[in-house]
Every structure is written in structure tokens, then in C-alpha cells.
Amino acid sequence: MPRRDFDPASVTPDGRAPAKARLFTPDGDQPWRGHVHGEAIGGECTVLTYGNDTVGMGPKLHMHPYDETFVVVAGRARFFVGDQVIEAEAGDVVFGPKGLPHRFENLGPGRLQTIDIHHSPRWLQVDL
């Protein structure tokens, strides 16, 4: 059955042009492989990519003034979001509400690779 979640006539284009930006180079070996601010491409979300091959390694505890969505592309991770611990693997999506301290780590074996979607046109962060 085809989807029809809204009436196309109710949406008016706002004049923004389609855009492209480079998020990462496939041969990069640093954990933080790149980011694209939403404002650079006319969007409302900033996209980051993170990956590492070391079990237990991950970003430091930090927080944002907006929500963040994590997409686990490869491997397994343990997310610490507020007082909850969430284990996720390739294909899973984890949501981190704004204002909650969070971090994640590679559970192994092998590479952890994520796409991190910051619900803001600009990446804003406070390391704790």
C-alpha cells in the first residue's frame, strides 16, 4: 500500500536549493572523521561521523542544548545517556534527549562506526 502521510499540496518549497557537503573521506583513520553543520547546507541538523577500533574507547561525557540521534552503522556500542545504559549494534538507533549528559564506547569486537545527528544547524557541546 502506498504511503500518504500528508497532503503534498500543503507543503510549499521555501526556496532553498539542494546542497552537498563532504562528511568524511573513506580512508580516514581518526575517530572523529568529519562533520557537516546543517547551516552549511541549508538544513536544520548537523551530521557527524565517529568510529574507532578500540574496545572501551569513545567520546568523553558531554551534553548538548538540543536532542541527538545516533545511528550505529557498524559494530556494537554501549551508550550512557543520563542514568540509563543502552547497548546497541549495527542497525540500531539511539536517542539522546537535550540536556542529558551522554557518552558511548566501543563494545567490540572490531570497529564501531556511528552517524550522529545533532538536531541543530550548529554543533554545540560542553565536555563534562
mmCIF file of C-alpha atoms in Angstrom:
data_model
loop_
_atom_site.group_PDB
_atom_site.id
_atom_site.type_symbol
_atom_site.label_atom_id
_atom_site.label_comp_id
_atom_site.label_asym_id
_atom_site.label_seq_id
_atom_site.Cartn_x
_atom_site.Cartn_y
_atom_site.Cartn_z
ATOM 1 C CA MET A 1 0.000 0.000 0.000
ATOM 2 C CA PRO A 2 1.467 3.412 -0.926
ATOM 3 C CA ARG A 3 2.086 5.866 1.880
ATOM 4 C CA ARG A 4 0.201 9.136 2.043
ATOM 5 C CA ASP A 5 1.183 10.707 5.351
ATOM 6 C CA PHE A 6 0.370 14.278 4.324
ATOM 7 C CA ASP A 7 -1.198 16.251 1.502
ATOM 8 C CA PRO A 8 1.577 17.340 -0.914
ATOM 9 C CA ALA A 9 -0.432 20.487 -1.717
ATOM 10 C CA SER A 10 0.049 21.580 1.916
ATOM 11 C CA VAL A 11 3.842 21.929 1.515
ATOM 12 C CA THR A 12 5.335 24.983 -0.140
ATOM 13 C CA PRO A 13 9.044 24.943 -1.071
ATOM 14 C CA ASP A 14 10.928 27.627 0.839
ATOM 15 C CA GLY A 15 13.424 28.479 -1.893
ATOM 16 C CA ARG A 16 16.427 26.602 -0.507
ATOM 17 C CA ALA A 17 18.489 24.838 -3.138
ATOM 18 C CA PRO A 18 19.618 21.217 -2.853
ATOM 19 C CA ALA A 19 23.150 21.059 -1.431
ATOM 20 C CA LYS A 20 26.060 18.687 -0.979
ATOM 21 C CA ALA A 21 28.930 18.596 1.531
ATOM 22 C CA ARG A 22 31.675 16.056 2.288
ATOM 23 C CA LEU A 23 31.157 14.317 5.657
ATOM 24 C CA PHE A 24 34.275 12.118 5.616
ATOM 25 C CA THR A 25 36.872 10.508 3.414
ATOM 26 C CA PRO A 26 36.589 6.702 3.374
ATOM 27 C CA ASP A 27 40.287 6.190 4.134
ATOM 28 C CA GLY A 28 40.396 8.391 7.255
ATOM 29 C CA ASP A 29 41.694 6.743 10.424
ATOM 30 C CA GLN A 30 40.830 9.276 13.145
ATOM 31 C CA PRO A 31 37.863 8.590 15.475
ATOM 32 C CA TRP A 32 36.135 11.871 14.581
ATOM 33 C CA ARG A 33 36.119 11.556 10.832
ATOM 34 C CA GLY A 34 34.143 14.672 9.997
ATOM 35 C CA HIS A 35 31.061 16.798 10.433
ATOM 36 C CA VAL A 36 28.766 18.980 8.358
ATOM 37 C CA HIS A 37 26.920 21.823 10.033
ATOM 38 C CA GLY A 38 23.311 21.993 8.907
ATOM 39 C CA GLU A 39 23.657 25.708 8.258
ATOM 40 C CA ALA A 40 26.392 24.960 5.676
ATOM 41 C CA ILE A 41 23.903 23.103 3.507
ATOM 42 C CA GLY A 42 20.735 24.965 4.470
ATOM 43 C CA GLY A 43 19.463 22.252 6.818
ATOM 44 C CA GLU A 44 18.270 22.074 10.396
ATOM 45 C CA CYS A 45 20.525 19.188 11.533
ATOM 46 C CA THR A 46 24.287 18.825 11.881
ATOM 47 C CA VAL A 47 25.737 15.412 10.985
ATOM 48 C CA LEU A 48 28.915 13.891 12.444
ATOM 49 C CA THR A 49 30.623 10.572 11.896
ATOM 50 C CA TYR A 50 32.603 8.743 14.564
ATOM 51 C CA GLY A 51 34.450 5.451 14.549
ATOM 52 C CA ASN A 52 37.186 3.548 16.339
ATOM 53 C CA ASP A 53 38.637 0.041 16.552
ATOM 54 C CA THR A 54 39.492 0.039 20.270
ATOM 55 C CA VAL A 55 37.218 -1.695 22.779
ATOM 56 C CA GLY A 56 36.244 0.728 25.559
ATOM 57 C CA MET A 57 37.106 3.838 23.540
ATOM 58 C CA GLY A 58 34.587 6.562 22.783
ATOM 59 C CA PRO A 59 33.754 10.245 23.230
ATOM 60 C CA LYS A 60 34.062 11.874 26.661
ATOM 61 C CA LEU A 61 30.944 12.585 28.719
ATOM 62 C CA HIS A 62 29.291 15.692 27.290
ATOM 63 C CA MET A 63 25.927 17.355 26.675
ATOM 64 C CA HIS A 64 24.099 19.486 24.122
ATOM 65 C CA PRO A 65 21.257 22.046 24.317
ATOM 66 C CA TYR A 66 19.357 20.002 21.685
ATOM 67 C CA ASP A 67 18.473 16.356 21.007
ATOM 68 C CA GLU A 68 20.929 13.941 19.384
ATOM 69 C CA THR A 69 20.205 10.764 17.440
ATOM 70 C CA PHE A 70 22.873 8.093 16.996
ATOM 71 C CA VAL A 71 22.823 5.561 14.157
ATOM 72 C CA VAL A 72 25.098 2.563 14.717
ATOM 73 C CA VAL A 73 26.391 1.713 11.244
ATOM 74 C CA ALA A 74 28.896 -0.989 12.238
ATOM 75 C CA GLY A 75 29.881 -2.790 15.423
ATOM 76 C CA ARG A 76 28.464 -2.654 18.927
ATOM 77 C CA ALA A 77 28.282 0.211 21.425
ATOM 78 C CA ARG A 78 27.295 0.921 24.991
ATOM 79 C CA PHE A 79 25.596 4.309 25.387
ATOM 80 C CA PHE A 80 25.368 6.114 28.713
ATOM 81 C CA VAL A 81 22.514 8.648 28.461
ATOM 82 C CA GLY A 82 21.557 10.317 31.717
ATOM 83 C CA ASP A 83 21.164 7.445 34.184
ATOM 84 C CA GLN A 84 20.392 4.826 31.519
ATOM 85 C CA VAL A 85 22.750 2.361 29.860
ATOM 86 C CA ILE A 86 21.744 1.202 26.375
ATOM 87 C CA GLU A 87 23.555 -1.439 24.351
ATOM 88 C CA ALA A 88 23.180 -1.104 20.586
ATOM 89 C CA GLU A 89 24.539 -2.773 17.472
ATOM 90 C CA ALA A 90 24.710 -2.109 13.745
ATOM 91 C CA GLY A 91 21.246 -1.152 12.527
ATOM 92 C CA ASP A 92 20.092 0.326 15.846
ATOM 93 C CA VAL A 93 19.196 3.966 16.530
ATOM 94 C CA VAL A 94 19.648 5.540 19.970
ATOM 95 C CA PHE A 95 18.036 8.829 21.041
ATOM 96 C CA GLY A 96 19.693 11.242 23.479
ATOM 97 C CA PRO A 97 17.361 13.976 24.747
ATOM 98 C CA LYS A 98 18.716 17.503 25.109
ATOM 99 C CA GLY A 99 20.331 18.404 28.408
ATOM 100 C CA LEU A 100 21.186 14.821 29.398
ATOM 101 C CA PRO A 101 24.904 14.060 29.761
ATOM 102 C CA HIS A 102 25.899 11.218 27.465
ATOM 103 C CA ARG A 103 28.775 9.241 26.014
ATOM 104 C CA PHE A 104 29.298 5.919 24.277
ATOM 105 C CA GLU A 105 32.022 3.333 23.899
ATOM 106 C CA ASN A 106 33.010 0.555 21.529
ATOM 107 C CA LEU A 107 31.976 -2.868 22.871
ATOM 108 C CA GLY A 108 33.894 -4.762 20.172
ATOM 109 C CA PRO A 109 34.896 -6.925 18.647
ATOM 110 C CA GLY A 110 36.054 -4.812 15.734
ATOM 111 C CA ARG A 111 35.163 -1.362 14.552
ATOM 112 C CA LEU A 112 32.387 0.822 15.914
ATOM 113 C CA GLN A 113 31.085 3.316 13.358
ATOM 114 C CA THR A 114 28.278 5.781 14.028
ATOM 115 C CA ILE A 115 26.490 8.621 12.315
ATOM 116 C CA ASP A 116 25.484 11.214 14.922
ATOM 117 C CA ILE A 117 22.644 13.584 14.080
ATOM 118 C CA HIS A 118 22.587 16.801 16.094
ATOM 119 C CA HIS A 119 19.128 18.383 15.954
ATOM 120 C CA SER A 120 20.619 21.832 15.440
ATOM 121 C CA PRO A 121 22.040 23.722 12.469
ATOM 122 C CA ARG A 122 25.270 24.151 14.521
ATOM 123 C CA TRP A 123 27.297 21.692 16.669
ATOM 124 C CA LEU A 124 27.249 22.971 20.264
ATOM 125 C CA GLN A 125 28.797 20.900 23.051
ATOM 126 C CA VAL A 126 30.044 21.117 26.636
ATOM 127 C CA ASP A 127 32.506 18.412 27.770
ATOM 128 C CA LEU A 128 31.934 17.368 31.371
#
